[in-house]
Amino acid sequence: MQFGTKAIHAGVEPDPSTGAIMTPIFQTSTYVQESPAKHKGYAYARGANPTRNSLQKSIAALENGKFGLCFSSGMGATDAVIKLLSPGDEVITSNDLYGGSYRMFTKVYERFGIKFHFIDLTDAKNAETYVNSKTKMFWLETPSNPLMRIIDIEACVKIAKKNNCLVAVDNTFASPYLQNPLALGADIVMHSVTKYLGGHSDVIMGALVVNDDKLYQDLAFIANSCGAVPGPQDSFLVLRGIKTLHLRMERHCQNGKKIAEYLKNHPKVGKVYWPGFTDHANHAIAKKQMRDFGGMLSFTLKSDSVEAATKLMESVELFSLAESLGGVESLINHPASMTHASIPRDERMKNGLTDSLIRLSVGVEDAEDLLADLEQALSKA
Ligand SMILES: *Cc1c(COP(=O)(O)O)cnc(C)c1O
């Protein structure tokens, strides 16, 4: 089945009791059993819910994976993955991670004795310097947030497998439409479903997809034991969102390209970070492992002035100044004070995340209107 067909049909079937074409919202906490040892596959809704099950199958199918698991947030999904580890274990990860992941790793899990190496993985070979007998996992995020760096998933998998490490990939920015890490050898795909999969800025949710039975059992055990599961209403909203994922992504990519090219030629704009440019440092890898380049991009102003960047962000009318990404509406964001405020300034600056950096999540509006909005806002910056 092709991607668009799966987005509409995978995991869902008419409700057996009524024929309802849309998966019902099973708003229940428990299920009546015939006898103590006999039930219809559902005992208590922390463990399983039919609406959630449909969604899990749908997301697994989009990643060409065997098993899907949904969580109450992207961080809840990441948390479950890190709980596979034990004190003393080490993780190799990149130095421009999503701010919330960095915060969880350093502020929560380092206290539990897990060590994280935050390194530049745009050259996978750098991992070889840090990998040792205690290394148990690689945590990759590509394209990265907000600098749109690209990590070669296959090259990292090669090093990880030689050292018996699991590879988990945060695939939020690409969405399953653009990139499928399991096919590149990764063991776990993580999504902040909140973003492209949900797509309408109305749900917080996370997901994991895996192929290995034992890994699935372990993660399902953690999900049920620790309890970060999503509710059926949210599962329904995401099932609905996914039906247009391929259509939305197509437009996100078209609009992203138009805006990236416009900004690149604007006299007030400094650097534009978008992996579709042939002079992007990792363009060749992006081209190899992604189907297109997406609607996420960042840029700086030539003046590199925080005041000018602030003026621009206050002047846009169609772009909304907000955290998050991947919804149908275009958003503008200031990583240094918003999404990445939890990363210490020196750490940020070292990694090229300057004070005047602006991130766009390009929506699916008409490109002409988005360009006109940027034009008027840039004239005031
Ligand atoms: C938003 C985001 C997360 C966290 O997901 P939540 O649903 O907000 O918990 C993780 N990784 C990336 C890349 C994200 O953009």
PDB file of N, CA, C and O in Angstrom, residues 79-131:
ATOM      1  N   ASP A  79      10.676   9.339  27.539  1.00  0.00           N
ATOM      2  CA  ASP A  79      10.881   8.855  28.906  1.00  0.00           C
ATOM      3  C   ASP A  79      10.829   7.323  28.947  1.00  0.00           C
ATOM      4  O   ASP A  79      11.651   6.681  29.607  1.00  0.00           O
ATOM      5  N   ALA A  80       9.867   6.735  28.232  1.00  0.00           N
ATOM      6  CA  ALA A  80       9.742   5.270  28.219  1.00  0.00           C
ATOM      7  C   ALA A  80      10.983   4.634  27.602  1.00  0.00           C
ATOM      8  O   ALA A  80      11.457   3.598  28.073  1.00  0.00           O
ATOM      9  N   VAL A  81      11.537   5.266  26.568  1.00  0.00           N
ATOM     10  CA  VAL A  81      12.735   4.713  25.919  1.00  0.00           C
ATOM     11  C   VAL A  81      13.921   4.742  26.883  1.00  0.00           C
ATOM     12  O   VAL A  81      14.652   3.758  27.020  1.00  0.00           O
ATOM     13  N   ILE A  82      14.091   5.870  27.577  1.00  0.00           N
ATOM     14  CA  ILE A  82      15.242   5.980  28.487  1.00  0.00           C
ATOM     15  C   ILE A  82      15.083   5.011  29.666  1.00  0.00           C
ATOM     16  O   ILE A  82      16.063   4.522  30.227  1.00  0.00           O
ATOM     17  N   LYS A  83      13.846   4.683  30.018  1.00  0.00           N
ATOM     18  CA  LYS A  83      13.618   3.720  31.113  1.00  0.00           C
ATOM     19  C   LYS A  83      14.009   2.292  30.727  1.00  0.00           C
ATOM     20  O   LYS A  83      13.989   1.406  31.578  1.00  0.00           O
ATOM     21  N   LEU A  84      14.379   2.058  29.477  1.00  0.00           N
ATOM     22  CA  LEU A  84      14.944   0.760  29.106  1.00  0.00           C
ATOM     23  C   LEU A  84      16.340   0.609  29.716  1.00  0.00           C
ATOM     24  O   LEU A  84      16.864  -0.498  29.802  1.00  0.00           O
ATOM     25  N   LEU A  85      16.965   1.759  30.093  1.00  0.00           N
ATOM     26  CA  LEU A  85      18.350   1.760  30.555  1.00  0.00           C
ATOM     27  C   LEU A  85      18.435   1.586  32.065  1.00  0.00           C
ATOM     28  O   LEU A  85      17.434   1.672  32.781  1.00  0.00           O
ATOM     29  N   SER A  86      19.649   1.350  32.555  1.00  0.00           N
ATOM     30  CA  SER A  86      19.897   1.191  33.995  1.00  0.00           C
ATOM     31  C   SER A  86      21.023   2.126  34.411  1.00  0.00           C
ATOM     32  O   SER A  86      21.822   2.552  33.561  1.00  0.00           O
ATOM     33  N   PRO A  87      21.125   2.409  35.727  1.00  0.00           N
ATOM     34  CA  PRO A  87      22.218   3.258  36.201  1.00  0.00           C
ATOM     35  C   PRO A  87      23.565   2.719  35.731  1.00  0.00           C
ATOM     36  O   PRO A  87      23.785   1.508  35.735  1.00  0.00           O
ATOM     37  N   GLY A  88      24.437   3.646  35.296  1.00  0.00           N
ATOM     38  CA  GLY A  88      25.749   3.239  34.788  1.00  0.00           C
ATOM     39  C   GLY A  88      25.787   3.175  33.263  1.00  0.00           C
ATOM     40  O   GLY A  88      26.860   3.246  32.668  1.00  0.00           O
ATOM     41  N   ASP A  89      24.623   3.056  32.649  1.00  0.00           N
ATOM     42  CA  ASP A  89      24.567   2.997  31.185  1.00  0.00           C
ATOM     43  C   ASP A  89      24.871   4.374  30.579  1.00  0.00           C
ATOM     44  O   ASP A  89      24.646   5.403  31.222  1.00  0.00           O
ATOM     45  N   GLU A  90      25.374   4.353  29.353  1.00  0.00           N
ATOM     46  CA  GLU A  90      25.689   5.609  28.672  1.00  0.00           C
ATOM     47  C   GLU A  90      24.939   5.708  27.344  1.00  0.00           C
ATOM     48  O   GLU A  90      24.645   4.695  26.715  1.00  0.00           O
ATOM     49  N   VAL A  91      24.653   6.954  26.970  1.00  0.00           N
ATOM     50  CA  VAL A  91      23.913   7.228  25.736  1.00  0.00           C
ATOM     51  C   VAL A  91      24.722   8.211  24.896  1.00  0.00           C
ATOM     52  O   VAL A  91      25.258   9.186  25.421  1.00  0.00           O
ATOM     53  N   ILE A  92      24.791   7.947  23.607  1.00  0.00           N
ATOM     54  CA  ILE A  92      25.415   8.910  22.691  1.00  0.00           C
ATOM     55  C   ILE A  92      24.306   9.666  21.979  1.00  0.00           C
ATOM     56  O   ILE A  92      23.387   9.056  21.416  1.00  0.00           O
ATOM     57  N   THR A  93      24.383  10.975  22.067  1.00  0.00           N
ATOM     58  CA  THR A  93      23.335  11.782  21.437  1.00  0.00           C
ATOM     59  C   THR A  93      23.964  13.039  20.845  1.00  0.00           C
ATOM     60  O   THR A  93      25.171  13.241  20.949  1.00  0.00           O
ATOM     61  N   SER A  94      23.152  13.867  20.200  1.00  0.00           N
ATOM     62  CA  SER A  94      23.719  15.007  19.487  1.00  0.00           C
ATOM     63  C   SER A  94      23.658  16.271  20.337  1.00  0.00           C
ATOM     64  O   SER A  94      22.953  16.339  21.338  1.00  0.00           O
ATOM     65  N   ASN A  95      24.411  17.291  19.891  1.00  0.00           N
ATOM     66  CA  ASN A  95      24.557  18.504  20.695  1.00  0.00           C
ATOM     67  C   ASN A  95      23.562  19.606  20.323  1.00  0.00           C
ATOM     68  O   ASN A  95      23.665  20.707  20.826  1.00  0.00           O
ATOM     69  N   ASP A  96      22.613  19.331  19.429  1.00  0.00           N
ATOM     70  CA  ASP A  96      21.563  20.341  19.235  1.00  0.00           C
ATOM     71  C   ASP A  96      20.189  19.691  19.254  1.00  0.00           C
ATOM     72  O   ASP A  96      19.366  19.861  18.373  1.00  0.00           O
ATOM     73  N   LEU A  97      19.968  18.991  20.337  1.00  0.00           N
ATOM     74  CA  LEU A  97      18.710  18.285  20.571  1.00  0.00           C
ATOM     75  C   LEU A  97      17.550  19.231  20.837  1.00  0.00           C
ATOM     76  O   LEU A  97      17.759  20.378  21.242  1.00  0.00           O
ATOM     77  N   TYR A  98      16.338  18.705  20.689  1.00  0.00           N
ATOM     78  CA  TYR A  98      15.144  19.385  21.184  1.00  0.00           C
ATOM     79  C   TYR A  98      15.395  19.755  22.664  1.00  0.00           C
ATOM     80  O   TYR A  98      15.862  18.917  23.442  1.00  0.00           O
ATOM     81  N   GLY A  99      15.087  20.986  23.034  1.00  0.00           N
ATOM     82  CA  GLY A  99      15.384  21.482  24.378  1.00  0.00           C
ATOM     83  C   GLY A  99      14.807  20.612  25.482  1.00  0.00           C
ATOM     84  O   GLY A  99      15.446  20.391  26.522  1.00  0.00           O
ATOM     85  N   GLY A 100      13.609  20.107  25.284  1.00  0.00           N
ATOM     86  CA  GLY A 100      12.955  19.275  26.306  1.00  0.00           C
ATOM     87  C   GLY A 100      13.664  17.946  26.499  1.00  0.00           C
ATOM     88  O   GLY A 100      13.724  17.421  27.621  1.00  0.00           O
ATOM     89  N   SER A 101      14.223  17.400  25.415  1.00  0.00           N
ATOM     90  CA  SER A 101      14.967  16.139  25.527  1.00  0.00           C
ATOM     91  C   SER A 101      16.257  16.391  26.302  1.00  0.00           C
ATOM     92  O   SER A 101      16.612  15.635  27.208  1.00  0.00           O
ATOM     93  N   TYR A 102      16.942  17.492  25.958  1.00  0.00           N
ATOM     94  CA  TYR A 102      18.174  17.864  26.662  1.00  0.00           C
ATOM     95  C   TYR A 102      17.895  18.029  28.162  1.00  0.00           C
ATOM     96  O   TYR A 102      18.622  17.547  29.014  1.00  0.00           O
ATOM     97  N   ARG A 103      16.779  18.691  28.457  1.00  0.00           N
ATOM     98  CA  ARG A 103      16.414  18.934  29.858  1.00  0.00           C
ATOM     99  C   ARG A 103      16.145  17.610  30.579  1.00  0.00           C
ATOM    100  O   ARG A 103      16.598  17.399  31.702  1.00  0.00           O
ATOM    101  N   MET A 104      15.388  16.709  29.948  1.00  0.00           N
ATOM    102  CA  MET A 104      15.099  15.427  30.594  1.00  0.00           C
ATOM    103  C   MET A 104      16.378  14.628  30.826  1.00  0.00           C
ATOM    104  O   MET A 104      16.589  14.080  31.899  1.00  0.00           O
ATOM    105  N   PHE A 105      17.242  14.594  29.816  1.00  0.00           N
ATOM    106  CA  PHE A 105      18.466  13.800  29.935  1.00  0.00           C
ATOM    107  C   PHE A 105      19.357  14.348  31.058  1.00  0.00           C
ATOM    108  O   PHE A 105      19.856  13.591  31.876  1.00  0.00           O
ATOM    109  N   THR A 106      19.553  15.689  31.072  1.00  0.00           N
ATOM    110  CA  THR A 106      20.514  16.258  32.027  1.00  0.00           C
ATOM    111  C   THR A 106      19.922  16.454  33.416  1.00  0.00           C
ATOM    112  O   THR A 106      20.577  16.195  34.412  1.00  0.00           O
ATOM    113  N   LYS A 107      18.659  16.896  33.489  1.00  0.00           N
ATOM    114  CA  LYS A 107      18.098  17.262  34.791  1.00  0.00           C
ATOM    115  C   LYS A 107      17.398  16.088  35.479  1.00  0.00           C
ATOM    116  O   LYS A 107      17.257  16.085  36.696  1.00  0.00           O
ATOM    117  N   VAL A 108      16.914  15.131  34.717  1.00  0.00           N
ATOM    118  CA  VAL A 108      16.231  14.000  35.340  1.00  0.00           C
ATOM    119  C   VAL A 108      17.122  12.762  35.332  1.00  0.00           C
ATOM    120  O   VAL A 108      17.466  12.223  36.388  1.00  0.00           O
ATOM    121  N   TYR A 109      17.538  12.311  34.161  1.00  0.00           N
ATOM    122  CA  TYR A 109      18.176  10.998  34.088  1.00  0.00           C
ATOM    123  C   TYR A 109      19.647  10.971  34.489  1.00  0.00           C
ATOM    124  O   TYR A 109      20.150   9.910  34.849  1.00  0.00           O
ATOM    125  N   GLU A 110      20.343  12.111  34.459  1.00  0.00           N
ATOM    126  CA  GLU A 110      21.714  12.081  34.973  1.00  0.00           C
ATOM    127  C   GLU A 110      21.686  11.823  36.483  1.00  0.00           C
ATOM    128  O   GLU A 110      22.569  11.168  37.024  1.00  0.00           O
ATOM    129  N   ARG A 111      20.623  12.285  37.154  1.00  0.00           N
ATOM    130  CA  ARG A 111      20.475  12.018  38.600  1.00  0.00           C
ATOM    131  C   ARG A 111      20.299  10.531  38.880  1.00  0.00           C
ATOM    132  O   ARG A 111      20.556  10.063  39.976  1.00  0.00           O
ATOM    133  N   PHE A 112      19.785   9.804  37.892  1.00  0.00           N
ATOM    134  CA  PHE A 112      19.582   8.369  38.068  1.00  0.00           C
ATOM    135  C   PHE A 112      20.800   7.570  37.580  1.00  0.00           C
ATOM    136  O   PHE A 112      20.716   6.363  37.395  1.00  0.00           O
ATOM    137  N   GLY A 113      21.899   8.279  37.329  1.00  0.00           N
ATOM    138  CA  GLY A 113      23.144   7.584  37.007  1.00  0.00           C
ATOM    139  C   GLY A 113      23.299   7.184  35.557  1.00  0.00           C
ATOM    140  O   GLY A 113      24.104   6.312  35.228  1.00  0.00           O
ATOM    141  N   ILE A 114      22.535   7.811  34.660  1.00  0.00           N
ATOM    142  CA  ILE A 114      22.725   7.538  33.229  1.00  0.00           C
ATOM    143  C   ILE A 114      23.543   8.684  32.650  1.00  0.00           C
ATOM    144  O   ILE A 114      23.279   9.860  32.935  1.00  0.00           O
ATOM    145  N   LYS A 115      24.562   8.332  31.863  1.00  0.00           N
ATOM    146  CA  LYS A 115      25.452   9.363  31.329  1.00  0.00           C
ATOM    147  C   LYS A 115      25.147   9.613  29.861  1.00  0.00           C
ATOM    148  O   LYS A 115      25.018   8.673  29.084  1.00  0.00           O
ATOM    149  N   PHE A 116      25.035  10.897  29.493  1.00  0.00           N
ATOM    150  CA  PHE A 116      24.745  11.280  28.102  1.00  0.00           C
ATOM    151  C   PHE A 116      25.942  12.022  27.524  1.00  0.00           C
ATOM    152  O   PHE A 116      26.463  12.944  28.151  1.00  0.00           O
ATOM    153  N   HIS A 117      26.351  11.630  26.327  1.00  0.00           N
ATOM    154  CA  HIS A 117      27.405  12.353  25.613  1.00  0.00           C
ATOM    155  C   HIS A 117      26.737  13.171  24.520  1.00  0.00           C
ATOM    156  O   HIS A 117      26.170  12.606  23.585  1.00  0.00           O
ATOM    157  N   PHE A 118      26.780  14.497  24.653  1.00  0.00           N
ATOM    158  CA  PHE A 118      26.163  15.378  23.646  1.00  0.00           C
ATOM    159  C   PHE A 118      27.240  15.779  22.652  1.00  0.00           C
ATOM    160  O   PHE A 118      28.088  16.612  22.970  1.00  0.00           O
ATOM    161  N   ILE A 119      27.226  15.170  21.487  1.00  0.00           N
ATOM    162  CA  ILE A 119      28.329  15.402  20.556  1.00  0.00           C
ATOM    163  C   ILE A 119      27.811  15.774  19.169  1.00  0.00           C
ATOM    164  O   ILE A 119      26.627  15.630  18.886  1.00  0.00           O
ATOM    165  N   ASP A 120      28.733  16.230  18.328  1.00  0.00           N
ATOM    166  CA  ASP A 120      28.369  16.582  16.950  1.00  0.00           C
ATOM    167  C   ASP A 120      28.280  15.295  16.136  1.00  0.00           C
ATOM    168  O   ASP A 120      29.302  14.683  15.804  1.00  0.00           O
ATOM    169  N   LEU A 121      27.062  14.895  15.848  1.00  0.00           N
ATOM    170  CA  LEU A 121      26.871  13.645  15.100  1.00  0.00           C
ATOM    171  C   LEU A 121      26.655  13.880  13.607  1.00  0.00           C
ATOM    172  O   LEU A 121      26.357  12.934  12.881  1.00  0.00           O
ATOM    173  N   THR A 122      26.817  15.147  13.159  1.00  0.00           N
ATOM    174  CA  THR A 122      26.701  15.368  11.710  1.00  0.00           C
ATOM    175  C   THR A 122      27.856  14.648  11.010  1.00  0.00           C
ATOM    176  O   THR A 122      27.774  14.349   9.828  1.00  0.00           O
ATOM    177  N   ASP A 123      28.939  14.364  11.769  1.00  0.00           N
ATOM    178  CA  ASP A 123      29.934  13.409  11.302  1.00  0.00           C
ATOM    179  C   ASP A 123      29.827  12.197  12.230  1.00  0.00           C
ATOM    180  O   ASP A 123      30.267  12.234  13.382  1.00  0.00           O
ATOM    181  N   ALA A 124      29.222  11.123  11.730  1.00  0.00           N
ATOM    182  CA  ALA A 124      28.927   9.952  12.573  1.00  0.00           C
ATOM    183  C   ALA A 124      30.179   9.394  13.240  1.00  0.00           C
ATOM    184  O   ALA A 124      30.109   8.860  14.348  1.00  0.00           O
ATOM    185  N   LYS A 125      31.315   9.567  12.568  1.00  0.00           N
ATOM    186  CA  LYS A 125      32.573   9.011  13.114  1.00  0.00           C
ATOM    187  C   LYS A 125      32.907   9.565  14.503  1.00  0.00           C
ATOM    188  O   LYS A 125      33.596   8.920  15.276  1.00  0.00           O
ATOM    189  N   ASN A 126      32.411  10.769  14.803  1.00  0.00           N
ATOM    190  CA  ASN A 126      32.662  11.342  16.128  1.00  0.00           C
ATOM    191  C   ASN A 126      32.168  10.423  17.244  1.00  0.00           C
ATOM    192  O   ASN A 126      32.677  10.457  18.360  1.00  0.00           O
ATOM    193  N   ALA A 127      31.160   9.597  16.953  1.00  0.00           N
ATOM    194  CA  ALA A 127      30.616   8.695  17.967  1.00  0.00           C
ATOM    195  C   ALA A 127      31.674   7.695  18.429  1.00  0.00           C
ATOM    196  O   ALA A 127      31.690   7.278  19.595  1.00  0.00           O
ATOM    197  N   GLU A 128      32.589   7.334  17.526  1.00  0.00           N
ATOM    198  CA  GLU A 128      33.594   6.311  17.857  1.00  0.00           C
ATOM    199  C   GLU A 128      34.505   6.738  19.003  1.00  0.00           C
ATOM    200  O   GLU A 128      35.027   5.901  19.725  1.00  0.00           O
ATOM    201  N   THR A 129      34.686   8.049  19.182  1.00  0.00           N
ATOM    202  CA  THR A 129      35.517   8.552  20.272  1.00  0.00           C
ATOM    203  C   THR A 129      34.859   8.309  21.631  1.00  0.00           C
ATOM    204  O   THR A 129      35.534   8.220  22.646  1.00  0.00           O
ATOM    205  N   TYR A 130      33.528   8.266  21.649  1.00  0.00           N
ATOM    206  CA  TYR A 130      32.817   8.214  22.926  1.00  0.00           C
ATOM    207  C   TYR A 130      32.230   6.845  23.254  1.00  0.00           C
ATOM    208  O   TYR A 130      31.897   6.561  24.384  1.00  0.00           O
ATOM    209  N   VAL A 131      32.037   6.024  22.239  1.00  0.00           N
ATOM    210  CA  VAL A 131      31.380   4.747  22.473  1.00  0.00           C
ATOM    211  C   VAL A 131      32.316   3.841  23.288  1.00  0.00           C
ATOM    212  O   VAL A 131      33.533   3.846  23.095  1.00  0.00           O
TER     213      VAL A 131
END
